[in-house]
């Protein structure tokens, strides 16, 4: 009997070391994430509701280039870091790589006002994730001096080596002096703001943003051929055109002492 008991006890003692590692391994396979931990790397990252492409379109459509920053020619890419919570809302939004105070503030506004996210998952559970998004600010083409256009037979002093020829046959050259507002860029934007009449419909709908307007600066400095290339609607497009058409004259672009026509694209900002 004692011999049998010793054999059973010895079998249990030998079996326990073999069973214990298996049990421990099973427990460690799916450990519960810490409830408040913020993860940088996860098994299934958080994504914007609607997809990445739609989110990028949201950023492009809703970006409002600060007027003062545009006047100063401030550009760059602001990296914004935030936390996607387990509910899909975002928190702790901050400019982790700031560029300019006004651009930083606009980038933060964009991210805070964006759509919800599908939260991250890690080891089978929803978790909080830290995400970084770059928000780029570039002065629109033409805002700092677009390539002027002149008809080949319109000016006796047409250049002998044009930089390019457009589909319409116009000679496109780089000016010695690009067109610029009389009194400076800052004065021009101040005039726009002072004379802007916010459309009633847009105000009622609380629509803000920028209308991109293309126009020609003639050799006498007058602004003509204005057209909207990026509309907002609700009367804002018409108001932007009105402002450009009645704006003060510019100093025209010149090449080798000769005045040239110049095409320009500028944003007209509307903010409530």
Short mmCIF file of C-alpha atoms in Angstrom, two decimals:
data_model
loop_
_atom_site.label_atom_id
_atom_site.label_comp_id
_atom_site.label_asym_id
_atom_site.label_seq_id
_atom_site.Cartn_x
_atom_site.Cartn_y
_atom_site.Cartn_z
CA UNK A 1 0.00 0.00 0.00
CA UNK A 2 2.74 2.42 0.96
CA UNK A 3 4.57 1.49 -2.20
CA UNK A 4 1.45 2.24 -4.29
CA UNK A 5 0.95 5.63 -2.55
CA UNK A 6 4.58 6.56 -3.17
CA UNK A 7 4.23 5.73 -6.86
CA UNK A 8 1.02 7.89 -7.20
CA UNK A 9 2.60 10.81 -5.31
CA UNK A 10 5.74 10.59 -7.43
CA UNK A 11 3.59 10.62 -10.61
CA UNK A 12 1.79 13.80 -9.43
CA UNK A 13 5.06 15.51 -8.57
CA UNK A 14 6.49 14.69 -12.00
CA UNK A 15 3.29 15.78 -13.79
CA UNK A 16 2.94 19.21 -12.13
CA UNK A 17 6.12 20.76 -13.60
CA UNK A 18 4.95 19.65 -17.03
CA UNK A 19 1.45 21.10 -16.59
CA UNK A 20 2.43 24.40 -15.03
CA UNK A 21 4.29 25.93 -18.01
CA UNK A 22 1.39 25.00 -20.29
CA UNK A 23 -1.07 26.72 -17.97
CA UNK A 24 1.12 29.80 -17.64
CA UNK A 25 1.56 30.03 -21.40
CA UNK A 26 -2.19 29.90 -21.94
CA UNK A 27 -2.75 32.74 -19.47
CA UNK A 28 -0.12 34.95 -21.13
CA UNK A 29 -1.45 34.42 -24.65
CA UNK A 30 -4.19 37.08 -24.44
CA UNK A 31 -3.33 39.45 -21.61
CA UNK A 32 -5.82 42.23 -21.10
CA UNK A 33 -4.52 45.66 -22.21
CA UNK A 34 -4.33 48.33 -19.58
CA UNK A 35 -7.62 50.33 -19.75
CA UNK A 36 -5.96 53.77 -19.87
CA UNK A 37 -2.78 52.87 -21.73
CA UNK A 38 -2.11 54.80 -24.93
CA UNK A 39 -0.56 52.62 -27.63
CA UNK A 40 1.74 53.77 -30.41
CA UNK A 41 1.80 50.39 -32.16
CA UNK A 42 -1.25 48.13 -32.27
CA UNK A 43 -2.41 45.05 -34.12
CA UNK A 44 -5.23 46.90 -35.90
CA UNK A 45 -4.63 50.67 -36.13
CA UNK A 46 -7.35 53.28 -35.85
CA UNK A 47 -8.70 54.63 -39.16
CA UNK A 48 -10.97 57.59 -40.00
CA UNK A 49 -14.63 56.73 -40.50
CA UNK A 50 -15.15 56.79 -44.26
CA UNK A 51 -11.56 55.91 -45.05
CA UNK A 52 -8.22 57.64 -45.41
CA UNK A 53 -8.99 59.15 -48.82
CA UNK A 54 -12.21 60.77 -47.59
CA UNK A 55 -10.34 62.12 -44.56
CA UNK A 56 -7.70 63.69 -46.78
CA UNK A 57 -10.46 65.29 -48.84
CA UNK A 58 -12.01 66.66 -45.64
CA UNK A 59 -8.70 68.31 -44.72
CA UNK A 60 -8.34 69.84 -48.20
CA UNK A 61 -11.93 71.12 -48.37
CA UNK A 62 -12.07 72.61 -44.89
CA UNK A 63 -8.62 74.16 -44.56
CA UNK A 64 -8.83 77.93 -44.07
CA UNK A 65 -5.47 79.52 -44.72
CA UNK A 66 -5.08 82.27 -42.07
CA UNK A 67 -5.02 85.64 -43.80
CA UNK A 68 -2.10 87.00 -41.80
CA UNK A 69 -0.06 83.86 -42.49
CA UNK A 70 -0.87 84.10 -46.20
CA UNK A 71 0.22 87.74 -46.25
CA UNK A 72 3.53 86.78 -44.66
CA UNK A 73 3.97 83.88 -47.07
CA UNK A 74 4.09 81.41 -44.17
CA UNK A 75 4.09 77.80 -45.40
CA UNK A 76 4.99 74.38 -44.09
CA UNK A 77 3.66 71.11 -42.73
CA UNK A 78 2.31 70.99 -39.19
CA UNK A 79 2.40 67.56 -37.59
CA UNK A 80 -0.59 67.15 -35.30
CA UNK A 81 -0.65 64.39 -32.71
CA UNK A 82 -3.81 63.21 -30.96
CA UNK A 83 -5.33 60.21 -29.22
CA UNK A 84 -8.12 58.13 -30.75
CA UNK A 85 -10.19 57.00 -27.80
CA UNK A 86 -11.94 53.64 -27.55
CA UNK A 87 -15.20 55.38 -28.49
CA UNK A 88 -13.71 56.76 -31.74
CA UNK A 89 -13.59 60.37 -30.59
CA UNK A 90 -10.23 62.18 -30.48
CA UNK A 91 -8.56 63.91 -27.57
CA UNK A 92 -5.24 65.46 -26.54
CA UNK A 93 -4.84 67.27 -29.86
CA UNK A 94 -1.53 69.17 -30.12
CA UNK A 95 0.98 70.36 -32.70
CA UNK A 96 3.88 67.98 -32.11
CA UNK A 97 5.95 69.67 -34.85
CA UNK A 98 4.80 73.30 -35.00
CA UNK A 99 5.56 75.59 -37.95
CA UNK A 100 3.84 78.92 -37.33
CA UNK A 101 1.41 79.91 -34.53
CA UNK A 102 -1.42 80.69 -36.96
CA UNK A 103 -0.85 77.60 -39.08
CA UNK A 104 -0.53 75.44 -35.97
CA UNK A 105 -3.86 76.73 -34.64
CA UNK A 106 -5.60 76.09 -37.97
CA UNK A 107 -4.20 72.55 -38.19
CA UNK A 108 -5.46 71.81 -34.67
CA UNK A 109 -8.89 73.25 -35.54
CA UNK A 110 -9.08 71.01 -38.61
CA UNK A 111 -8.26 67.86 -36.67
CA UNK A 112 -10.63 68.67 -33.81
CA UNK A 113 -13.47 69.34 -36.24
CA UNK A 114 -12.91 66.17 -38.26
CA UNK A 115 -14.99 62.99 -38.40
CA UNK A 116 -14.85 60.24 -35.81
CA UNK A 117 -12.44 57.34 -36.13
CA UNK A 118 -12.84 53.60 -35.95
CA UNK A 119 -10.87 52.83 -32.78
CA UNK A 120 -7.75 50.69 -32.71
CA UNK A 121 -7.81 47.08 -31.57
CA UNK A 122 -5.04 45.23 -29.86
CA UNK A 123 -5.11 41.58 -28.82
CA UNK A 124 -8.84 41.40 -29.40
CA UNK A 125 -9.82 44.55 -27.50
CA UNK A 126 -10.41 48.20 -28.32
CA UNK A 127 -7.58 50.39 -27.10
CA UNK A 128 -6.52 54.03 -27.12
CA UNK A 129 -4.01 54.89 -29.84
CA UNK A 130 -1.73 57.85 -30.44
CA UNK A 131 -1.92 59.06 -34.06
CA UNK A 132 0.06 61.72 -35.97
CA UNK A 133 -1.29 63.50 -39.05
CA UNK A 134 0.65 65.99 -41.24
CA UNK A 135 -1.34 69.07 -42.28
CA UNK A 136 0.34 70.96 -45.13
CA UNK A 137 -0.02 74.65 -45.91
CA UNK A 138 1.17 75.87 -49.29
CA UNK A 139 0.53 79.31 -50.78
CA UNK A 140 -1.81 78.70 -53.74
CA UNK A 141 -0.25 78.72 -57.19
CA UNK A 142 -0.07 82.29 -58.35
CA UNK A 143 -0.43 83.91 -54.93
CA UNK A 144 3.26 84.70 -54.81
CA UNK A 145 3.70 85.58 -58.48
CA UNK A 146 2.38 83.32 -61.21
CA UNK A 147 3.91 83.02 -64.64
CA UNK A 148 2.65 85.92 -66.78
CA UNK A 149 1.19 85.45 -70.24
CA UNK A 150 1.68 87.73 -73.26
CA UNK A 151 0.50 87.41 -76.82
CA UNK A 152 3.52 87.16 -79.18
CA UNK A 153 2.34 90.00 -81.41
CA UNK A 154 0.98 92.22 -78.64
CA UNK A 155 4.32 93.68 -77.52
CA UNK A 156 7.14 94.93 -79.69
CA UNK A 157 9.65 93.91 -77.07
CA UNK A 158 8.53 90.29 -76.84
CA UNK A 159 11.37 88.08 -75.55
CA UNK A 160 13.38 86.13 -78.08
CA UNK A 161 13.57 83.05 -75.78
CA UNK A 162 10.22 82.39 -74.13
CA UNK A 163 10.07 79.86 -71.35
CA UNK A 164 7.03 78.09 -72.81
CA UNK A 165 4.08 78.41 -75.17
CA UNK A 166 0.52 77.74 -73.99
CA UNK A 167 -2.11 75.82 -75.93
CA UNK A 168 -3.73 79.12 -76.91
CA UNK A 169 -0.47 80.26 -78.51
CA UNK A 170 0.39 82.78 -75.81
CA UNK A 171 4.04 83.11 -74.90
CA UNK A 172 4.64 82.31 -71.23
CA UNK A 173 7.72 83.87 -69.69
CA UNK A 174 9.09 84.49 -66.23
CA UNK A 175 8.92 88.23 -65.46
CA UNK A 176 11.75 90.34 -64.16
CA UNK A 177 9.21 91.83 -61.74
CA UNK A 178 5.94 89.97 -60.98
CA UNK A 179 2.71 91.88 -60.60
CA UNK A 180 1.98 93.15 -57.10
CA UNK A 181 -0.76 95.17 -55.41
CA UNK A 182 -0.26 98.93 -55.22
CA UNK A 183 0.60 99.56 -51.58
CA UNK A 184 1.68 95.98 -50.98
CA UNK A 185 0.06 92.59 -50.39
CA UNK A 186 -0.95 93.40 -46.82
CA UNK A 187 -2.83 96.50 -47.94
CA UNK A 188 -4.62 94.49 -50.64
CA UNK A 189 -5.88 91.86 -48.19
CA UNK A 190 -6.91 94.57 -45.74
CA UNK A 191 -8.94 96.16 -48.53
CA UNK A 192 -10.61 92.80 -49.25
CA UNK A 193 -11.57 92.36 -45.60
CA UNK A 194 -12.81 95.94 -45.23
CA UNK A 195 -15.03 95.82 -48.32
CA UNK A 196 -16.27 92.25 -47.93
CA UNK A 197 -20.05 91.89 -47.63
CA UNK A 198 -20.83 88.49 -46.16
CA UNK A 199 -23.80 87.01 -48.08
CA UNK A 200 -26.91 86.58 -45.95
CA UNK A 201 -27.50 82.99 -47.09
CA UNK A 202 -23.93 81.95 -46.28
CA UNK A 203 -24.20 83.63 -42.89
CA UNK A 204 -27.47 81.82 -42.15
CA UNK A 205 -25.91 78.51 -43.16
CA UNK A 206 -22.72 79.36 -41.24
CA UNK A 207 -20.56 78.61 -44.28
CA UNK A 208 -16.91 79.63 -44.07
CA UNK A 209 -13.90 78.95 -46.25
CA UNK A 210 -11.98 80.31 -49.20
CA UNK A 211 -13.04 80.95 -52.77
CA UNK A 212 -10.18 80.58 -55.23
CA UNK A 213 -10.42 83.26 -57.91
CA UNK A 214 -8.38 83.45 -61.10
CA UNK A 215 -7.93 86.79 -62.85
CA UNK A 216 -5.68 88.66 -65.28
CA UNK A 217 -3.61 91.68 -64.28
CA UNK A 218 -3.54 93.81 -67.43
CA UNK A 219 -0.62 95.98 -68.56
CA UNK A 220 -2.32 99.03 -67.03
CA UNK A 221 -2.69 97.23 -63.68
CA UNK A 222 -6.46 96.65 -63.91
CA UNK A 223 -7.91 93.28 -62.91
CA UNK A 224 -10.03 91.51 -65.54
CA UNK A 225 -11.39 88.12 -66.60
CA UNK A 226 -12.12 87.07 -63.03
CA UNK A 227 -13.54 83.57 -62.59
CA UNK A 228 -14.00 81.19 -59.70
CA UNK A 229 -11.84 78.06 -59.84
CA UNK A 230 -12.79 76.66 -56.42
CA UNK A 231 -16.37 77.60 -55.42
CA UNK A 232 -18.09 77.55 -52.04
CA UNK A 233 -21.64 78.48 -53.03
CA UNK A 234 -24.36 80.27 -51.01
CA UNK A 235 -23.43 83.62 -52.56
CA UNK A 236 -19.76 83.52 -51.53
CA UNK A 237 -18.53 82.95 -55.10
CA UNK A 238 -20.39 86.01 -56.40
CA UNK A 239 -19.07 88.14 -53.56
CA UNK A 240 -15.49 87.02 -54.23
CA UNK A 241 -15.84 87.96 -57.91
CA UNK A 242 -17.31 91.34 -56.99
CA UNK A 243 -14.39 92.10 -54.71
CA UNK A 244 -11.77 91.20 -57.32
CA UNK A 245 -13.53 93.14 -60.08
CA UNK A 246 -13.71 96.34 -58.01
CA UNK A 247 -10.30 95.92 -56.32
CA UNK A 248 -7.63 98.63 -56.65
CA UNK A 249 -5.17 98.42 -59.52
CA UNK A 250 -1.94 96.49 -59.28
CA UNK A 251 1.53 97.34 -60.46
CA UNK A 252 1.80 95.17 -63.60
CA UNK A 253 4.45 92.56 -64.23
CA UNK A 254 7.41 93.63 -66.34
CA UNK A 255 10.00 91.94 -68.53
CA UNK A 256 12.97 93.87 -69.89
CA UNK A 257 11.20 97.09 -68.99
CA UNK A 258 7.98 96.15 -70.83
CA UNK A 259 4.64 95.72 -69.03
CA UNK A 260 3.11 92.26 -69.36
CA UNK A 261 -0.26 90.68 -68.64
CA UNK A 262 -0.15 88.22 -65.76
CA UNK A 263 -2.52 85.50 -64.64
CA UNK A 264 -3.04 85.28 -60.87
CA UNK A 265 -4.91 82.90 -58.57
CA UNK A 266 -5.76 84.17 -55.10
CA UNK A 267 -7.99 82.98 -52.26
CA UNK A 268 -10.76 85.23 -50.96
CA UNK A 269 -11.30 84.17 -47.35
CA UNK A 270 -14.68 84.22 -45.62
CA UNK A 271 -14.78 83.83 -41.88
CA UNK A 272 -17.71 84.46 -39.54
#
